[in-house]
mmCIF file of C-alpha atoms in Angstrom:
data_model
loop_
_atom_site.group_PDB
_atom_site.id
_atom_site.type_symbol
_atom_site.label_atom_id
_atom_site.label_comp_id
_atom_site.label_asym_id
_atom_site.label_seq_id
_atom_site.Cartn_x
_atom_site.Cartn_y
_atom_site.Cartn_z
ATOM 1 C CA MET A 29 1.700 15.475 30.354
ATOM 2 C CA ASP A 30 0.170 12.377 28.754
ATOM 3 C CA GLU A 31 1.064 9.377 30.916
ATOM 4 C CA ASN A 32 -0.420 6.824 28.527
ATOM 5 C CA THR A 33 1.983 4.430 26.830
ATOM 6 C CA LEU A 34 2.713 4.671 23.126
ATOM 7 C CA ALA A 35 0.562 1.584 22.544
ATOM 8 C CA GLU A 36 -2.385 3.158 24.381
ATOM 9 C CA ARG A 37 -2.045 6.380 22.401
ATOM 10 C CA LEU A 38 -1.856 4.431 19.145
ATOM 11 C CA CYS A 39 -5.096 2.659 20.103
ATOM 12 C CA GLN A 40 -6.736 6.038 20.681
ATOM 13 C CA GLN A 41 -5.403 7.230 17.337
ATOM 14 C CA ALA A 42 -6.823 4.153 15.561
ATOM 15 C CA ILE A 43 -10.227 4.757 17.146
ATOM 16 C CA ARG A 44 -10.152 8.321 15.785
ATOM 17 C CA ILE A 45 -9.166 7.095 12.300
ATOM 18 C CA ASN A 46 -12.146 4.749 12.293
ATOM 19 C CA ALA A 47 -14.451 7.493 13.566
ATOM 20 C CA GLN A 48 -13.391 9.831 10.742
ATOM 21 C CA ALA A 49 -13.881 7.090 8.143
ATOM 22 C CA LEU A 50 -17.350 6.364 9.505
ATOM 23 C CA ALA A 51 -18.190 10.069 9.320
ATOM 24 C CA ASP A 52 -16.958 10.222 5.699
ATOM 25 C CA LEU A 53 -19.061 7.183 4.797
ATOM 26 C CA GLN A 54 -22.267 8.920 5.878
ATOM 27 C CA HIS A 55 -22.310 10.874 2.588
ATOM 28 C CA GLN A 56 -24.602 9.549 -0.146
ATOM 29 C CA PRO A 57 -23.430 9.284 -2.858
ATOM 30 C CA LEU A 58 -19.875 8.859 -1.634
ATOM 31 C CA PRO A 59 -17.507 11.529 -3.100
ATOM 32 C CA ALA A 60 -14.333 10.289 -4.804
ATOM 33 C CA ASN A 61 -12.133 12.089 -2.238
ATOM 34 C CA ALA A 62 -13.982 10.310 0.585
ATOM 35 C CA VAL A 63 -13.334 6.955 -1.099
ATOM 36 C CA HIS A 64 -9.631 7.835 -1.293
ATOM 37 C CA ASP A 65 -9.508 8.972 2.349
ATOM 38 C CA CYS A 66 -11.213 5.784 3.522
ATOM 39 C CA ARG A 67 -8.800 3.615 1.550
ATOM 40 C CA VAL A 68 -5.862 5.465 3.147
ATOM 41 C CA ALA A 69 -7.521 4.948 6.530
ATOM 42 C CA VAL A 70 -7.562 1.191 5.882
ATOM 43 C CA LYS A 71 -3.825 1.230 5.120
ATOM 44 C CA ARG A 72 -3.063 3.206 8.274
ATOM 45 C CA LEU A 73 -5.120 0.849 10.408
ATOM 46 C CA ARG A 74 -3.522 -2.245 8.875
ATOM 47 C CA ALA A 75 -0.099 -0.706 9.531
ATOM 48 C CA GLN A 76 -0.983 -0.212 13.196
ATOM 49 C CA TRP A 77 -2.214 -3.798 13.494
ATOM 50 C CA GLN A 78 1.128 -4.900 12.053
ATOM 51 C CA LEU A 79 2.931 -2.763 14.620
ATOM 52 C CA LEU A 80 1.170 -4.717 17.378
ATOM 53 C CA ARG A 81 1.552 -8.083 15.633
ATOM 54 C CA PRO A 82 4.166 -9.503 18.087
ATOM 55 C CA TRP A 83 1.581 -9.319 20.890
ATOM 56 C CA LEU A 84 -1.384 -10.743 18.972
ATOM 57 C CA SER A 85 -2.189 -14.384 18.362
ATOM 58 C CA ARG A 86 -2.218 -15.520 14.749
ATOM 59 C CA ASP A 87 -5.999 -15.970 14.832
ATOM 60 C CA ASP A 88 -6.631 -12.560 16.388
ATOM 61 C CA HIS A 89 -4.385 -10.761 13.931
ATOM 62 C CA ARG A 90 -5.946 -12.597 11.005
ATOM 63 C CA ALA A 91 -9.429 -11.584 12.183
ATOM 64 C CA PHE A 92 -8.493 -7.946 12.821
ATOM 65 C CA ASP A 93 -6.576 -7.550 9.559
ATOM 66 C CA HIS A 94 -9.135 -9.388 7.432
ATOM 67 C CA GLY A 95 -11.958 -7.280 8.833
ATOM 68 C CA ILE A 96 -10.468 -3.894 7.996
ATOM 69 C CA ARG A 97 -8.889 -5.079 4.732
ATOM 70 C CA SER A 98 -12.361 -6.014 3.489
ATOM 71 C CA ALA A 99 -13.322 -2.318 3.665
ATOM 72 C CA ALA A 100 -10.668 -1.489 1.050
ATOM 73 C CA ARG A 101 -11.953 -4.177 -1.297
ATOM 74 C CA LEU A 102 -15.534 -2.992 -0.837
ATOM 75 C CA LEU A 103 -14.539 0.581 -1.712
ATOM 76 C CA ALA A 104 -12.341 -0.365 -4.670
ATOM 77 C CA GLY A 105 -15.063 -0.010 -7.304
ATOM 78 C CA ALA A 106 -13.479 -0.112 -10.764
ATOM 79 C CA ARG A 107 -10.204 1.415 -9.519
ATOM 80 C CA ASP A 108 -7.917 -1.295 -10.908
ATOM 81 C CA ASN A 109 -9.227 -0.852 -14.449
ATOM 82 C CA HIS A 110 -9.014 2.911 -14.076
ATOM 83 C CA VAL A 111 -5.346 2.719 -12.962
ATOM 84 C CA MET A 112 -4.393 0.304 -15.747
ATOM 85 C CA ALA A 113 -6.079 2.505 -18.361
ATOM 86 C CA ALA A 114 -4.259 5.595 -17.062
ATOM 87 C CA THR A 115 -0.937 3.706 -17.037
ATOM 88 C CA LEU A 116 -1.402 2.617 -20.650
ATOM 89 C CA GLN A 117 -2.385 6.112 -21.775
ATOM 90 C CA LYS A 118 0.734 7.528 -20.105
ATOM 91 C CA LEU A 119 2.896 4.974 -21.925
ATOM 92 C CA ALA A 120 1.178 5.963 -25.176
ATOM 93 C CA SER A 121 1.884 9.663 -24.578
ATOM 94 C CA LYS A 122 5.622 8.943 -24.293
ATOM 95 C CA ALA A 123 5.840 6.622 -27.327
ATOM 96 C CA ASP A 124 6.774 7.583 -30.887
ATOM 97 C CA LYS A 125 3.924 8.095 -33.367
ATOM 98 C CA PRO A 126 3.464 4.537 -34.758
ATOM 99 C CA ARG A 127 3.684 2.959 -31.305
ATOM 100 C CA ARG A 128 1.485 5.676 -29.805
ATOM 101 C CA HIS A 129 -1.309 4.724 -32.213
ATOM 102 C CA SER A 130 -0.855 1.034 -31.337
ATOM 103 C CA LEU A 131 -1.053 1.690 -27.594
ATOM 104 C CA SER A 132 -4.055 3.980 -28.001
ATOM 105 C CA ARG A 133 -5.907 1.333 -30.001
ATOM 106 C CA VAL A 134 -5.194 -1.273 -27.305
ATOM 107 C CA ALA A 135 -6.384 1.163 -24.632
ATOM 108 C CA SER A 136 -9.671 1.789 -26.434
ATOM 109 C CA THR A 137 -10.145 -1.959 -26.969
ATOM 110 C CA LEU A 138 -9.460 -3.101 -23.406
ATOM 111 C CA PHE A 139 -10.729 -0.218 -21.295
ATOM 112 C CA SER A 140 -13.793 1.979 -21.132
ATOM 113 C CA ASP A 141 -14.837 4.715 -18.734
ATOM 114 C CA THR A 142 -15.622 3.216 -15.358
ATOM 115 C CA ASP A 143 -17.541 4.414 -12.368
ATOM 116 C CA LEU A 144 -15.339 4.564 -9.288
ATOM 117 C CA GLN A 145 -18.254 4.650 -6.882
ATOM 118 C CA PRO A 146 -18.825 1.574 -4.717
ATOM 119 C CA GLU A 147 -22.200 -0.073 -4.957
ATOM 120 C CA THR A 148 -24.680 0.926 -2.256
ATOM 121 C CA HIS A 149 -24.693 -2.429 -0.447
ATOM 122 C CA HIS A 150 -20.885 -2.410 -0.496
ATOM 123 C CA HIS A 151 -21.025 1.079 1.010
ATOM 124 C CA GLN A 152 -23.015 -0.286 3.953
ATOM 125 C CA GLU A 153 -20.665 -3.250 4.334
ATOM 126 C CA ALA A 154 -17.710 -0.851 4.483
ATOM 127 C CA ILE A 155 -19.436 1.039 7.300
ATOM 128 C CA THR A 156 -19.841 -2.258 9.157
ATOM 129 C CA ALA A 157 -16.142 -3.100 8.632
ATOM 130 C CA PHE A 158 -14.923 0.231 10.060
ATOM 131 C CA ALA A 159 -17.370 0.028 12.977
ATOM 132 C CA GLN A 160 -16.164 -3.481 13.798
ATOM 133 C CA ASP A 161 -12.519 -2.402 13.618
ATOM 134 C CA GLN A 162 -13.263 0.486 15.954
ATOM 135 C CA GLN A 163 -14.751 -1.970 18.443
ATOM 136 C CA TYR A 164 -11.635 -4.158 18.200
ATOM 137 C CA TRP A 165 -9.437 -1.210 19.133
ATOM 138 C CA GLN A 166 -11.761 -0.119 21.937
ATOM 139 C CA SER A 167 -11.691 -3.572 23.511
ATOM 140 C CA LEU A 168 -7.949 -4.148 23.029
ATOM 141 C CA ALA A 169 -6.073 -4.601 26.306
ATOM 142 C CA LEU A 170 -2.342 -4.971 25.758
ATOM 143 C CA SER A 171 0.399 -4.139 28.227
ATOM 144 C CA ILE A 172 3.327 -3.001 26.092
ATOM 145 C CA SER A 173 6.135 -0.689 27.214
ATOM 146 C CA ASP A 174 7.315 2.051 24.874
ATOM 147 C CA HIS A 175 10.688 0.320 24.549
ATOM 148 C CA GLU A 176 9.077 -3.009 23.640
ATOM 149 C CA LEU A 177 6.835 -1.371 21.063
ATOM 150 C CA LEU A 178 9.847 0.059 19.262
ATOM 151 C CA VAL A 179 12.338 -2.815 19.473
ATOM 152 C CA SER A 180 9.804 -5.605 18.858
ATOM 153 C CA GLY A 181 7.104 -3.848 16.823
ATOM 154 C CA LEU A 182 8.682 -1.073 14.752
ATOM 155 C CA ALA A 183 12.003 -2.905 14.317
ATOM 156 C CA ARG A 184 10.075 -5.911 12.982
ATOM 157 C CA THR A 185 8.578 -3.756 10.221
ATOM 158 C CA TYR A 186 11.966 -2.347 9.251
ATOM 159 C CA LYS A 187 13.392 -5.886 9.237
ATOM 160 C CA GLN A 188 10.566 -7.025 6.924
ATOM 161 C CA CYS A 189 11.473 -4.181 4.529
ATOM 162 C CA ARG A 190 15.153 -5.104 4.685
ATOM 163 C CA ASN A 191 14.544 -8.825 4.154
ATOM 164 C CA ARG A 192 12.207 -8.213 1.220
ATOM 165 C CA THR A 193 14.718 -5.830 -0.344
ATOM 166 C CA ILE A 194 17.394 -8.521 -0.171
ATOM 167 C CA LYS A 195 14.981 -11.088 -1.636
ATOM 168 C CA ALA A 196 13.868 -8.807 -4.476
ATOM 169 C CA GLN A 197 17.318 -7.584 -5.546
ATOM 170 C CA GLY A 198 18.621 -8.884 -8.829
ATOM 171 C CA GLY A 199 15.302 -10.335 -9.914
ATOM 172 C CA SER A 200 12.307 -9.212 -11.916
ATOM 173 C CA ASP A 201 9.747 -11.536 -10.275
ATOM 174 C CA PRO A 202 6.841 -9.177 -9.433
ATOM 175 C CA GLN A 203 5.836 -10.785 -6.117
ATOM 176 C CA PRO A 204 8.859 -9.813 -3.958
ATOM 177 C CA TRP A 205 8.540 -6.213 -5.168
ATOM 178 C CA HIS A 206 4.820 -6.245 -4.433
ATOM 179 C CA ASP A 207 5.552 -7.578 -0.928
ATOM 180 C CA LEU A 208 8.184 -4.879 -0.392
ATOM 181 C CA ARG A 209 5.695 -2.211 -1.474
ATOM 182 C CA LYS A 210 3.237 -3.292 1.245
ATOM 183 C CA TRP A 211 5.882 -3.215 3.975
ATOM 184 C CA VAL A 212 7.269 0.145 2.858
ATOM 185 C CA LYS A 213 3.739 1.506 3.226
ATOM 186 C CA TYR A 214 3.408 -0.086 6.666
ATOM 187 C CA LEU A 215 6.694 1.460 7.813
ATOM 188 C CA LEU A 216 5.734 4.891 6.456
ATOM 189 C CA TYR A 217 2.346 4.891 8.181
ATOM 190 C CA GLN A 218 3.801 3.522 11.421
ATOM 191 C CA GLN A 219 6.466 6.225 11.415
ATOM 192 C CA GLN A 220 3.856 8.909 10.775
ATOM 193 C CA ALA A 221 1.734 7.581 13.639
ATOM 194 C CA LEU A 222 4.740 7.550 15.959
ATOM 195 C CA ALA A 223 5.914 10.969 14.774
ATOM 196 C CA ASP A 224 2.650 12.300 16.242
ATOM 197 C CA GLN A 225 3.991 10.905 19.540
ATOM 198 C CA ASN A 226 7.403 12.592 18.961
ATOM 199 C CA ILE A 227 9.205 9.385 17.944
ATOM 200 C CA HIS A 228 11.505 9.646 14.913
ATOM 201 C CA THR A 229 13.516 7.076 12.948
ATOM 202 C CA PRO A 230 16.593 7.096 10.664
ATOM 203 C CA CYS A 231 14.316 6.603 7.596
ATOM 204 C CA HIS A 232 12.877 9.883 6.354
ATOM 205 C CA ASP A 233 9.180 9.790 5.500
ATOM 206 C CA ALA A 234 9.837 11.548 2.178
ATOM 207 C CA ASP A 235 12.250 8.787 1.111
ATOM 208 C CA LEU A 236 9.782 6.039 2.040
ATOM 209 C CA GLU A 237 6.983 7.871 0.264
ATOM 210 C CA ARG A 238 9.068 8.278 -2.896
ATOM 211 C CA LEU A 239 10.061 4.593 -2.922
ATOM 212 C CA GLY A 240 6.457 3.573 -2.209
ATOM 213 C CA LYS A 241 5.236 5.548 -5.228
ATOM 214 C CA LYS A 242 7.841 3.971 -7.512
ATOM 215 C CA LEU A 243 6.957 0.492 -6.236
ATOM 216 C CA GLY A 244 3.290 1.341 -6.780
ATOM 217 C CA LYS A 245 3.965 2.298 -10.408
ATOM 218 C CA LEU A 246 5.947 -0.914 -10.863
ATOM 219 C CA HIS A 247 2.977 -2.878 -9.521
ATOM 220 C CA ASP A 248 0.638 -1.022 -11.897
ATOM 221 C CA LEU A 249 2.838 -2.085 -14.823
ATOM 222 C CA HIS A 250 2.804 -5.712 -13.634
ATOM 223 C CA MET A 251 -0.993 -5.613 -13.424
ATOM 224 C CA LEU A 252 -1.292 -4.004 -16.853
ATOM 225 C CA ARG A 253 0.956 -6.612 -18.505
ATOM 226 C CA GLU A 254 -1.051 -9.480 -17.009
ATOM 227 C CA HIS A 255 -4.308 -7.838 -18.102
ATOM 228 C CA VAL A 256 -3.080 -7.285 -21.666
ATOM 229 C CA LEU A 257 -1.863 -10.873 -21.941
ATOM 230 C CA ALA A 258 -5.114 -12.235 -20.511
ATOM 231 C CA HIS A 259 -7.141 -10.273 -23.091
ATOM 232 C CA SER A 260 -4.733 -10.515 -26.035
ATOM 233 C CA HIS A 261 -7.398 -12.346 -28.036
ATOM 234 C CA ALA A 262 -9.395 -9.102 -28.179
ATOM 235 C CA ILE A 263 -6.518 -7.169 -29.799
ATOM 236 C CA GLU A 264 -6.925 -7.355 -33.592
ATOM 237 C CA LYS A 265 -3.398 -6.440 -34.716
ATOM 238 C CA GLN A 266 -0.438 -8.434 -33.446
ATOM 239 C CA LYS A 267 1.841 -5.429 -33.878
ATOM 240 C CA ASP A 268 -0.368 -3.466 -31.447
ATOM 241 C CA LEU A 269 0.056 -6.231 -28.880
ATOM 242 C CA ALA A 270 3.827 -6.374 -29.472
ATOM 243 C CA HIS A 271 4.233 -2.580 -29.206
ATOM 244 C CA THR A 272 2.205 -2.516 -26.004
ATOM 245 C CA LEU A 273 4.203 -5.293 -24.329
ATOM 246 C CA ASP A 274 7.479 -3.665 -25.440
ATOM 247 C CA ALA A 275 6.428 -0.319 -23.961
ATOM 248 C CA ILE A 276 5.466 -1.958 -20.668
ATOM 249 C CA HIS A 277 8.731 -3.909 -20.522
ATOM 250 C CA GLY A 278 10.846 -0.829 -21.273
ATOM 251 C CA ARG A 279 9.214 1.272 -18.573
ATOM 252 C CA GLU A 280 9.338 -1.656 -16.150
ATOM 253 C CA LYS A 281 13.068 -2.146 -16.703
ATOM 254 C CA ARG A 282 13.883 1.533 -16.057
ATOM 255 C CA LEU A 283 11.674 1.705 -12.983
ATOM 256 C CA LEU A 284 13.078 -1.538 -11.601
ATOM 257 C CA LYS A 285 16.607 -0.116 -11.587
ATOM 258 C CA LYS A 286 15.423 2.899 -9.585
ATOM 259 C CA CYS A 287 13.538 0.711 -7.105
ATOM 260 C CA GLN A 288 16.581 -1.510 -6.638
ATOM 261 C CA ALA A 289 18.889 1.438 -5.968
ATOM 262 C CA GLU A 290 16.523 3.274 -3.606
ATOM 263 C CA SER A 291 15.504 0.219 -1.572
ATOM 264 C CA GLN A 292 19.143 -0.850 -1.159
ATOM 265 C CA ARG A 293 20.062 2.612 0.098
ATOM 266 C CA LEU A 294 17.107 2.890 2.475
ATOM 267 C CA PHE A 295 17.375 -0.562 4.029
ATOM 268 C CA GLN A 296 21.118 -1.223 4.011
ATOM 269 C CA MET A 297 21.489 -0.689 7.770
ATOM 270 C CA PRO A 298 21.211 -3.832 9.970
ATOM 271 C CA THR A 299 18.008 -3.840 12.014
ATOM 272 C CA LYS A 300 19.689 -3.650 15.440
ATOM 273 C CA LYS A 301 21.730 -0.653 14.395
ATOM 274 C CA TRP A 302 18.688 0.992 12.776
ATOM 275 C CA ILE A 303 16.523 0.731 15.885
ATOM 276 C CA THR A 304 19.245 2.325 18.040
ATOM 277 C CA GLY A 305 18.865 5.381 15.786
ATOM 278 C CA VAL A 306 15.203 5.816 16.745
ATOM 279 C CA THR A 307 14.884 8.939 18.890
ATOM 280 C CA ALA A 308 12.257 10.565 21.091
ATOM 281 C CA SER A 309 11.945 14.340 21.246
#
């Protein structure tokens, strides 16, 4: 039987995540699936740093989080443009014929095919970031009981989701929804890490994953709208601009209602009651 604490086992898990990312990054050129896996690795590692946040100083957490977060930025390539272009094309495919032509013209004006591969020197910097994060985890010495980890670490993440849900409800300001999206991801990845240690919570992973995807699509629409507005001078026909903004707004409004309903349902339980529902098997 493993006598290590949950915190110790999570450290070991983080070291393995870094090791796998470093192995993936040895490929030249870097395959698209390896880029995706490494970006997911960053999110999982950031989630685990957040789980331990109550026991880290502000400076330490900032250093640890900044270091591994830089790997995601280095591996981003032209992903944002690619996502916005795909979002706009999907809106065009669902529009009626006149609006579809408008949206397609805007898409061809604002976006072109982009290479998702990171530049070579960024590739090497990403390797350095994962190696440094691995060293952080290897040198970490925290004495945390399993009970403390759950009631101070995991409960904190759920509380952040609940608080951000309350803040975001009834409004269309993008930032609270973007903040909620990050914390939903943290909770999902923390739960998955703890599920490997036979710890389970009242929030089902599938529900968190579904909400996270909807919040991600909402964020993509926010990004697309800002991009279109910032480059509106390049769009020749005003009706094309108007049709594009209308399509974004319509999809945003429908998606927002779903995000509001699902987040309210998932995070309605008070934090103290929620954490008492966490079970070990």
